[in-house]
PDB file of C-alpha atoms in Angstrom:
ATOM      1  CA  MET A   1      28.661 -31.866  56.109  1.00 49.00           C
ATOM      2  CA  ASP A   2      26.156 -31.015  53.377  1.00 56.00           C
ATOM      3  CA  LEU A   3      27.095 -29.456  50.026  1.00 57.00           C
ATOM      4  CA  GLU A   4      25.844 -25.962  50.923  1.00 58.00           C
ATOM      5  CA  THR A   5      27.971 -25.891  54.080  1.00 63.00           C
ATOM      6  CA  SER A   6      31.013 -27.217  52.187  1.00 55.00           C
ATOM      7  CA  ILE A   7      30.717 -24.445  49.607  1.00 52.00           C
ATOM      8  CA  ALA A   8      30.323 -21.817  52.301  1.00 58.00           C
ATOM      9  CA  ASN A   9      33.519 -23.028  53.969  1.00 60.00           C
ATOM     10  CA  LEU A  10      35.666 -22.889  50.846  1.00 53.00           C
ATOM     11  CA  PRO A  11      38.838 -20.767  51.255  1.00 51.00           C
ATOM     12  CA  ALA A  12      38.911 -17.233  49.941  1.00 53.00           C
ATOM     13  CA  TYR A  13      39.595 -16.780  46.235  1.00 51.00           C
ATOM     14  CA  MET A  14      43.302 -16.501  45.551  1.00 54.00           C
ATOM     15  CA  PRO A  15      44.023 -14.793  42.203  1.00 54.00           C
ATOM     16  CA  ALA A  16      47.578 -16.153  42.202  1.00 53.00           C
ATOM     17  CA  PHE A  17      46.236 -19.523  41.168  1.00 54.00           C
ATOM     18  CA  ALA A  18      43.978 -18.215  38.399  1.00 55.00           C
ATOM     19  CA  PRO A  19      46.344 -17.449  35.494  1.00 55.00           C
ATOM     20  CA  ALA A  20      45.533 -14.344  33.507  1.00 51.00           C
ATOM     21  CA  PHE A  21      45.224 -16.244  30.256  1.00 52.00           C
ATOM     22  CA  TRP A  22      45.397 -14.207  27.088  1.00 50.00           C
ATOM     23  CA  ASP A  23      42.118 -13.111  25.550  1.00 60.00           C
ATOM     24  CA  ASP A  24      43.269 -12.706  21.962  1.00 75.00           C
ATOM     25  CA  PRO A  25      46.837 -13.868  21.281  1.00 84.00           C
ATOM     26  CA  ASP A  26      48.476 -12.414  18.222  1.00 90.00           C
ATOM     27  CA  PRO A  27      48.505 -14.752  15.213  1.00 92.00           C
ATOM     28  CA  SER A  28      51.558 -16.782  14.272  1.00 94.00           C
ATOM     29  CA  ASP A  29      54.394 -15.068  12.417  1.00 94.00           C
ATOM     30  CA  GLY A  30      55.433 -18.341  10.778  1.00 94.00           C
ATOM     31  CA  PHE A  31      55.854 -18.341   6.995  1.00 90.00           C
ATOM     32  CA  ARG A  32      54.231 -21.764   6.640  1.00 76.00           C
ATOM     33  CA  ARG A  33      51.379 -23.409   8.497  1.00 71.00           C
ATOM     34  CA  PRO A  34      51.860 -27.086   9.383  1.00 66.00           C
ATOM     35  CA  SER A  35      50.145 -29.443   6.972  1.00 63.00           C
ATOM     36  CA  VAL A  36      47.019 -31.094   8.349  1.00 61.00           C
ATOM     37  CA  ARG A  37      47.178 -33.953   5.865  1.00 61.00           C
ATOM     38  CA  SER A  38      50.228 -35.796   7.173  1.00 57.00           C
ATOM     39  CA  ARG A  39      49.419 -38.840   9.285  1.00 57.00           C
ATOM     40  CA  GLY A  40      52.971 -39.264  10.532  1.00 56.00           C
ATOM     41  CA  SER A  41      53.169 -36.298  12.877  1.00 62.00           C
ATOM     42  CA  ALA A  42      51.172 -34.360  15.446  1.00 70.00           C
ATOM     43  CA  ARG A  43      49.802 -30.824  15.343  1.00 83.00           C
ATOM     44  CA  ALA A  44      49.567 -28.455  18.278  1.00 92.00           C
ATOM     45  CA  SER A  45      49.655 -24.758  19.113  1.00 93.00           C
ATOM     46  CA  LEU A  46      50.843 -22.846  22.142  1.00 93.00           C
ATOM     47  CA  ALA A  47      51.102 -19.197  23.110  1.00 92.00           C
ATOM     48  CA  VAL A  48      54.569 -17.782  23.689  1.00 94.00           C
ATOM     49  CA  GLY A  49      55.760 -14.423  24.922  1.00 89.00           C
ATOM     50  CA  PRO A  50      57.251 -12.546  27.852  1.00 78.00           C
ATOM     51  CA  GLY A  51      53.927 -12.189  29.659  1.00 70.00           C
ATOM     52  CA  ASP A  52      52.509  -8.931  28.324  1.00 72.00           C
ATOM     53  CA  VAL A  53      51.771  -9.958  24.745  1.00 80.00           C
ATOM     54  CA  PHE A  54      51.279 -13.553  23.636  1.00 88.00           C
ATOM     55  CA  ARG A  55      51.555 -14.929  20.127  1.00 92.00           C
ATOM     56  CA  ILE A  56      50.461 -18.263  18.707  1.00 94.00           C
ATOM     57  CA  LEU A  57      53.199 -20.725  17.754  1.00 96.00           C
ATOM     58  CA  HIS A  58      52.378 -23.896  15.800  1.00 96.00           C
ATOM     59  CA  VAL A  59      54.372 -27.114  16.179  1.00 96.00           C
ATOM     60  CA  GLU A  60      54.348 -30.381  14.276  1.00 94.00           C
ATOM     61  CA  SER A  61      55.457 -32.919  16.876  1.00 95.00           C
ATOM     62  CA  GLY A  62      55.588 -33.539  20.604  1.00 96.00           C
ATOM     63  CA  LEU A  63      59.345 -32.988  20.510  1.00 97.00           C
ATOM     64  CA  GLU A  64      58.919 -29.580  18.876  1.00 97.00           C
ATOM     65  CA  TYR A  65      56.274 -28.723  21.479  1.00 97.00           C
ATOM     66  CA  ASN A  66      58.584 -29.614  24.373  1.00 98.00           C
ATOM     67  CA  TRP A  67      61.493 -27.645  22.931  1.00 98.00           C
ATOM     68  CA  ALA A  68      59.239 -24.627  22.336  1.00 98.00           C
ATOM     69  CA  VAL A  69      58.063 -24.804  25.957  1.00 98.00           C
ATOM     70  CA  VAL A  70      61.654 -25.055  27.238  1.00 98.00           C
ATOM     71  CA  ILE A  71      62.950 -22.215  25.074  1.00 98.00           C
ATOM     72  CA  ASP A  72      60.054 -19.923  25.964  1.00 97.00           C
ATOM     73  CA  GLY A  73      59.897 -20.956  29.612  1.00 96.00           C
ATOM     74  CA  LEU A  74      63.579 -21.019  30.570  1.00 96.00           C
ATOM     75  CA  MET A  75      65.353 -18.731  28.089  1.00 94.00           C
ATOM     76  CA  ASN A  76      62.881 -15.811  28.008  1.00 91.00           C
ATOM     77  CA  PRO A  77      63.773 -14.991  24.400  1.00 95.00           C
ATOM     78  CA  GLN A  78      63.050 -11.697  22.733  1.00 94.00           C
ATOM     79  CA  TYR A  79      61.408 -13.542  19.861  1.00 96.00           C
ATOM     80  CA  LEU A  80      60.594 -17.121  18.888  1.00 97.00           C
ATOM     81  CA  VAL A  81      58.858 -18.068  15.655  1.00 97.00           C
ATOM     82  CA  GLU A  82      58.155 -21.372  13.949  1.00 97.00           C
ATOM     83  CA  GLN A  83      58.675 -22.138  10.252  1.00 96.00           C
ATOM     84  CA  PRO A  84      60.753 -19.031   9.438  1.00 97.00           C
ATOM     85  CA  GLU A  85      61.458 -17.941   5.868  1.00 96.00           C
ATOM     86  CA  THR A  86      63.232 -20.621   3.838  1.00 97.00           C
ATOM     87  CA  VAL A  87      66.978 -20.469   3.230  1.00 98.00           C
ATOM     88  CA  GLN A  88      68.810 -21.596   0.110  1.00 98.00           C
ATOM     89  CA  PHE A  89      71.932 -23.764   0.072  1.00 98.00           C
ATOM     90  CA  TYR A  90      73.927 -26.016  -2.216  1.00 98.00           C
ATOM     91  CA  ASP A  91      73.838 -29.651  -1.199  1.00 96.00           C
ATOM     92  CA  PHE A  92      76.756 -32.098  -1.330  1.00 95.00           C
ATOM     93  CA  ASP A  93      76.159 -32.645  -5.063  1.00 96.00           C
ATOM     94  CA  GLY A  94      76.118 -28.930  -5.833  1.00 96.00           C
ATOM     95  CA  THR A  95      72.346 -28.785  -6.315  1.00 98.00           C
ATOM     96  CA  LEU A  96      70.618 -25.611  -5.140  1.00 98.00           C
ATOM     97  CA  ARG A  97      67.991 -26.485  -2.535  1.00 98.00           C
ATOM     98  CA  GLU A  98      65.715 -24.774  -0.009  1.00 97.00           C
ATOM     99  CA  HIS A  99      65.326 -25.607   3.673  1.00 97.00           C
ATOM    100  CA  THR A 100      62.869 -24.408   6.292  1.00 97.00           C
ATOM    101  CA  PHE A 101      64.061 -24.576   9.885  1.00 98.00           C
ATOM    102  CA  ASP A 102      61.657 -25.447  12.677  1.00 98.00           C
ATOM    103  CA  PHE A 103      62.325 -22.286  14.695  1.00 98.00           C
ATOM    104  CA  PHE A 104      64.062 -18.948  14.542  1.00 98.00           C
ATOM    105  CA  LEU A 105      65.154 -17.659  17.949  1.00 97.00           C
ATOM    106  CA  LEU A 106      66.272 -14.198  18.997  1.00 97.00           C
ATOM    107  CA  THR A 107      67.742 -14.638  22.468  1.00 96.00           C
ATOM    108  CA  SER A 108      67.679 -12.122  25.308  1.00 92.00           C
ATOM    109  CA  ALA A 109      71.296 -11.328  24.344  1.00 95.00           C
ATOM    110  CA  ALA A 110      70.189 -10.656  20.728  1.00 96.00           C
ATOM    111  CA  ARG A 111      71.775 -13.792  19.260  1.00 97.00           C
ATOM    112  CA  ARG A 112      69.992 -14.996  16.109  1.00 98.00           C
ATOM    113  CA  ILE A 113      69.664 -18.767  15.975  1.00 98.00           C
ATOM    114  CA  TYR A 114      68.088 -21.145  13.477  1.00 99.00           C
ATOM    115  CA  ILE A 115      66.866 -24.335  15.149  1.00 98.00           C
ATOM    116  CA  GLN A 116      66.184 -27.763  13.682  1.00 98.00           C
ATOM    117  CA  VAL A 117      64.400 -30.301  15.909  1.00 98.00           C
ATOM    118  CA  LYS A 118      64.704 -34.025  15.189  1.00 98.00           C
ATOM    119  CA  PRO A 119      64.618 -37.266  17.198  1.00 98.00           C
ATOM    120  CA  LEU A 120      68.139 -38.556  17.784  1.00 97.00           C
ATOM    121  CA  GLU A 121      67.354 -41.799  15.958  1.00 97.00           C
ATOM    122  CA  ILE A 122      66.477 -39.876  12.783  1.00 97.00           C
ATOM    123  CA  VAL A 123      69.504 -37.590  13.150  1.00 97.00           C
ATOM    124  CA  GLU A 124      71.836 -40.573  13.259  1.00 95.00           C
ATOM    125  CA  ARG A 125      70.051 -42.548  10.551  1.00 95.00           C
ATOM    126  CA  HIS A 126      69.793 -39.726   8.006  1.00 95.00           C
ATOM    127  CA  LEU A 127      73.040 -37.849   8.755  1.00 91.00           C
ATOM    128  CA  TRP A 128      71.376 -34.614   9.800  1.00 97.00           C
ATOM    129  CA  GLU A 129      74.471 -33.248  11.553  1.00 97.00           C
ATOM    130  CA  PRO A 130      76.610 -32.886   8.399  1.00 97.00           C
ATOM    131  CA  THR A 131      73.597 -31.469   6.564  1.00 97.00           C
ATOM    132  CA  MET A 132      73.093 -28.792   9.216  1.00 98.00           C
ATOM    133  CA  GLU A 133      76.811 -27.993   9.178  1.00 98.00           C
ATOM    134  CA  LEU A 134      76.671 -27.642   5.395  1.00 98.00           C
ATOM    135  CA  ILE A 135      73.704 -25.261   5.551  1.00 98.00           C
ATOM    136  CA  ALA A 136      75.262 -23.250   8.386  1.00 98.00           C
ATOM    137  CA  SER A 137      78.477 -22.785   6.394  1.00 98.00           C
ATOM    138  CA  GLN A 138      76.517 -21.083   3.619  1.00 98.00           C
ATOM    139  CA  LEU A 139      74.430 -18.709   5.746  1.00 98.00           C
ATOM    140  CA  SER A 140      75.418 -15.070   6.012  1.00 96.00           C
ATOM    141  CA  ALA A 141      76.616 -13.734   9.355  1.00 96.00           C
ATOM    142  CA  ASP A 142      74.421 -10.724   8.614  1.00 96.00           C
ATOM    143  CA  ASP A 143      71.359 -12.954   8.997  1.00 94.00           C
ATOM    144  CA  VAL A 144      72.173 -15.529  11.674  1.00 97.00           C
ATOM    145  CA  ASP A 145      74.740 -16.192  14.407  1.00 98.00           C
ATOM    146  CA  GLU A 146      74.253 -19.917  14.964  1.00 97.00           C
ATOM    147  CA  VAL A 147      72.490 -23.060  13.774  1.00 98.00           C
ATOM    148  CA  LEU A 148      71.370 -25.602  16.372  1.00 98.00           C
ATOM    149  CA  LEU A 149      70.246 -29.195  15.928  1.00 98.00           C
ATOM    150  CA  LEU A 150      68.169 -30.188  18.967  1.00 98.00           C
ATOM    151  CA  THR A 151      67.105 -33.752  19.755  1.00 98.00           C
ATOM    152  CA  ASP A 152      65.280 -35.637  22.469  1.00 98.00           C
ATOM    153  CA  ALA A 153      68.656 -36.624  23.953  1.00 97.00           C
ATOM    154  CA  GLU A 154      69.172 -33.111  25.360  1.00 95.00           C
ATOM    155  CA  LEU A 155      65.737 -32.893  26.972  1.00 96.00           C
ATOM    156  CA  HIS A 156      65.294 -34.006  30.586  1.00 97.00           C
ATOM    157  CA  PRO A 157      61.802 -34.371  32.091  1.00 97.00           C
ATOM    158  CA  ASP A 158      62.776 -31.998  34.919  1.00 97.00           C
ATOM    159  CA  THR A 159      63.735 -29.336  32.392  1.00 97.00           C
ATOM    160  CA  ILE A 160      60.349 -29.594  30.696  1.00 97.00           C
ATOM    161  CA  ALA A 161      58.520 -29.556  34.050  1.00 97.00           C
ATOM    162  CA  ASN A 162      60.382 -26.435  35.214  1.00 97.00           C
ATOM    163  CA  ALA A 163      59.659 -24.640  31.952  1.00 97.00           C
ATOM    164  CA  LYS A 164      55.951 -25.426  32.221  1.00 96.00           C
ATOM    165  CA  LEU A 165      55.916 -24.264  35.857  1.00 96.00           C
ATOM    166  CA  LEU A 166      57.535 -20.909  35.062  1.00 96.00           C
ATOM    167  CA  ARG A 167      55.315 -20.370  32.022  1.00 93.00           C
ATOM    168  CA  HIS A 168      52.303 -20.925  34.283  1.00 92.00           C
ATOM    169  CA  ALA A 169      53.601 -18.442  36.863  1.00 92.00           C
ATOM    170  CA  ARG A 170      54.297 -15.912  34.108  1.00 89.00           C
ATOM    171  CA  ARG A 171      50.616 -15.855  33.222  1.00 85.00           C
ATOM    172  CA  CYS A 172      49.584 -15.097  36.794  1.00 86.00           C
ATOM    173  CA  PRO A 173      48.948 -11.439  37.638  1.00 84.00           C
ATOM    174  CA  ALA A 174      51.677  -9.438  39.339  1.00 84.00           C
ATOM    175  CA  LEU A 175      51.602  -9.946  43.095  1.00 86.00           C
ATOM    176  CA  GLU A 176      52.449  -7.628  45.976  1.00 93.00           C
ATOM    177  CA  ALA A 177      53.900 -10.753  47.572  1.00 96.00           C
ATOM    178  CA  GLU A 178      56.792 -10.551  45.106  1.00 97.00           C
ATOM    179  CA  ASN A 179      58.179  -7.529  46.952  1.00 97.00           C
ATOM    180  CA  VAL A 180      57.839  -9.346  50.265  1.00 98.00           C
ATOM    181  CA  VAL A 181      59.596 -12.485  49.006  1.00 98.00           C
ATOM    182  CA  LEU A 182      62.377 -10.546  47.278  1.00 98.00           C
ATOM    183  CA  ASP A 183      63.002  -8.482  50.424  1.00 98.00           C
ATOM    184  CA  LEU A 184      63.294 -11.684  52.471  1.00 98.00           C
ATOM    185  CA  ALA A 185      65.731 -13.148  49.955  1.00 98.00           C
ATOM    186  CA  GLU A 186      67.841  -9.989  49.926  1.00 97.00           C
ATOM    187  CA  ASN A 187      68.125 -10.105  53.706  1.00 96.00           C
ATOM    188  CA  ALA A 188      69.011 -13.806  53.811  1.00 94.00           C
ATOM    189  CA  SER A 189      72.613 -14.852  54.367  1.00 87.00           C
ATOM    190  CA  GLY A 190      73.720 -16.398  51.092  1.00 89.00           C
ATOM    191  CA  PHE A 191      71.081 -18.791  49.811  1.00 95.00           C
ATOM    192  CA  VAL A 192      67.662 -19.702  51.170  1.00 98.00           C
ATOM    193  CA  THR A 193      65.104 -22.296  50.167  1.00 98.00           C
ATOM    194  CA  ILE A 194      61.842 -21.300  48.533  1.00 98.00           C
ATOM    195  CA  GLY A 195      60.067 -23.086  51.381  1.00 97.00           C
ATOM    196  CA  ASP A 196      61.831 -20.860  53.927  1.00 98.00           C
ATOM    197  CA  LEU A 197      60.789 -17.762  52.005  1.00 98.00           C
ATOM    198  CA  VAL A 198      57.197 -18.961  51.921  1.00 97.00           C
ATOM    199  CA  ALA A 199      57.199 -19.742  55.647  1.00 97.00           C
ATOM    200  CA  SER A 200      58.807 -16.421  56.590  1.00 97.00           C
ATOM    201  CA  SER A 201      56.378 -14.445  54.469  1.00 97.00           C
ATOM    202  CA  GLY A 202      53.309 -15.954  56.094  1.00 96.00           C
ATOM    203  CA  LEU A 203      51.581 -15.824  52.719  1.00 94.00           C
ATOM    204  CA  ASP A 204      51.414 -19.562  52.056  1.00 91.00           C
ATOM    205  CA  GLY A 205      50.967 -20.612  48.424  1.00 91.00           C
ATOM    206  CA  ILE A 206      50.803 -17.076  47.078  1.00 94.00           C
ATOM    207  CA  ALA A 207      54.409 -16.598  48.189  1.00 96.00           C
ATOM    208  CA  PHE A 208      55.406 -19.717  46.268  1.00 96.00           C
ATOM    209  CA  VAL A 209      53.895 -18.291  43.079  1.00 95.00           C
ATOM    210  CA  ALA A 210      55.633 -14.977  43.834  1.00 97.00           C
ATOM    211  CA  ALA A 211      58.969 -16.791  44.151  1.00 98.00           C
ATOM    212  CA  LEU A 212      58.392 -18.514  40.807  1.00 97.00           C
ATOM    213  CA  ARG A 213      57.643 -15.190  39.148  1.00 96.00           C
ATOM    214  CA  LEU A 214      60.853 -13.754  40.600  1.00 97.00           C
ATOM    215  CA  VAL A 215      62.792 -16.712  39.191  1.00 98.00           C
ATOM    216  CA  ASP A 216      61.130 -16.268  35.809  1.00 95.00           C
ATOM    217  CA  ARG A 217      62.000 -12.557  35.716  1.00 94.00           C
ATOM    218  CA  GLY A 218      65.600 -13.184  36.704  1.00 94.00           C
ATOM    219  CA  HIS A 219      65.496 -11.651  40.191  1.00 97.00           C
ATOM    220  CA  LEU A 220      66.110 -14.992  41.919  1.00 98.00           C
ATOM    221  CA  VAL A 221      68.537 -17.693  40.769  1.00 98.00           C
ATOM    222  CA  VAL A 222      67.833 -21.380  41.446  1.00 98.00           C
ATOM    223  CA  LEU A 223      70.980 -23.136  42.679  1.00 98.00           C
ATOM    224  CA  ASP A 224      69.855 -26.763  42.561  1.00 96.00           C
ATOM    225  CA  GLU A 225      69.332 -29.170  39.701  1.00 95.00           C
ATOM    226  CA  GLY A 226      66.058 -31.052  39.419  1.00 96.00           C
ATOM    227  CA  ARG A 227      62.530 -29.802  39.633  1.00 97.00           C
ATOM    228  CA  ILE A 228      61.868 -26.423  41.209  1.00 97.00           C
ATOM    229  CA  GLY A 229      59.947 -26.749  44.448  1.00 97.00           C
ATOM    230  CA  TYR A 230      59.806 -25.731  48.075  1.00 97.00           C
ATOM    231  CA  GLY A 231      63.174 -27.356  48.748  1.00 97.00           C
ATOM    232  CA  SER A 232      64.985 -25.515  45.969  1.00 98.00           C
ATOM    233  CA  ARG A 233      67.749 -23.186  47.102  1.00 98.00           C
ATOM    234  CA  VAL A 234      67.703 -19.694  45.611  1.00 98.00           C
ATOM    235  CA  ARG A 235      69.740 -16.536  45.893  1.00 98.00           C
ATOM    236  CA  VAL A 236      69.259 -12.982  44.680  1.00 98.00           C
ATOM    237  CA  ALA A 237      70.630 -12.494  41.179  1.00 95.00           C
ATOM    238  CA  GLU A 238      73.689 -10.336  40.670  1.00 90.00           C
ATOM    239  CA  PRO A 239      72.825  -6.930  39.198  1.00 82.00           C
ATOM    240  CA  ALA A 240      73.592  -6.387  35.532  1.00 69.00           C
ATOM    241  CA  PRO A 241      76.716  -4.269  34.843  1.00 65.00           C
ATOM    242  CA  GLY A 242      74.618  -1.271  33.841  1.00 63.00           C
ATOM    243  CA  GLU A 243      72.517  -1.556  36.995  1.00 57.00           C
ATOM    244  CA  ALA A 244      75.596  -1.839  39.199  1.00 52.00           C
ATOM    245  CA  GLU A 245      77.160   1.257  37.640  1.00 49.00           C
ATOM    246  CA  ALA A 246      73.926   3.190  38.062  1.00 47.00           C
ATOM    247  CA  ASP A 247      73.964   2.486  41.795  1.00 47.00           C
ATOM    248  CA  VAL A 248      77.497   3.813  42.293  1.00 36.00           C
TER     249      VAL A 248
END
């Protein structure tokens, strides 16, 4: 088959697989830009957001990048910013010092969390846990609810892969197939695999993207561990208390 015939026989364009990438993401809200002079760390940027408005977030290491992807992709936070405003604390010797956390997170449940990201080896070698506990003890409850120290030990490759997959689906345009897939899931007995939903819909790969978008928006719940795929079992999410009361 010649090239002209091959091109003519290409399948129809499917917008589900052409993410609606942002045109002009909002600039970073971070209080400090990562230094470009350090040779001991990496520099990268990614766009974060719920899908309507994206904002640039700068990171200074591969570990920070992966945690940013996981937080944005799997937690759907209200707000995530890097390098928030510095906090002051007294160290173990009573000296007043300043510290800048890697991230500030406002969760979907409105919890305010400062996040420090470090490789486990460095955490253990330089006693970061007691330092974070010391700083947390001096922060006002009016400003923050929790301080987290995140390492590479808590990150599984499947978690990162799932976060990247859902972030990709989030950038795809809304699909009519989402209503079809959700209706099939609602009429299923208990759980159903994503592959079954795709097959029943007759919409092939577009239905798979629709299922991912439903997972990302909280309409479908994945029941299995591991990477999300056609074999993953899902069920319809329970309605929120307010939604349940509204239906009564």
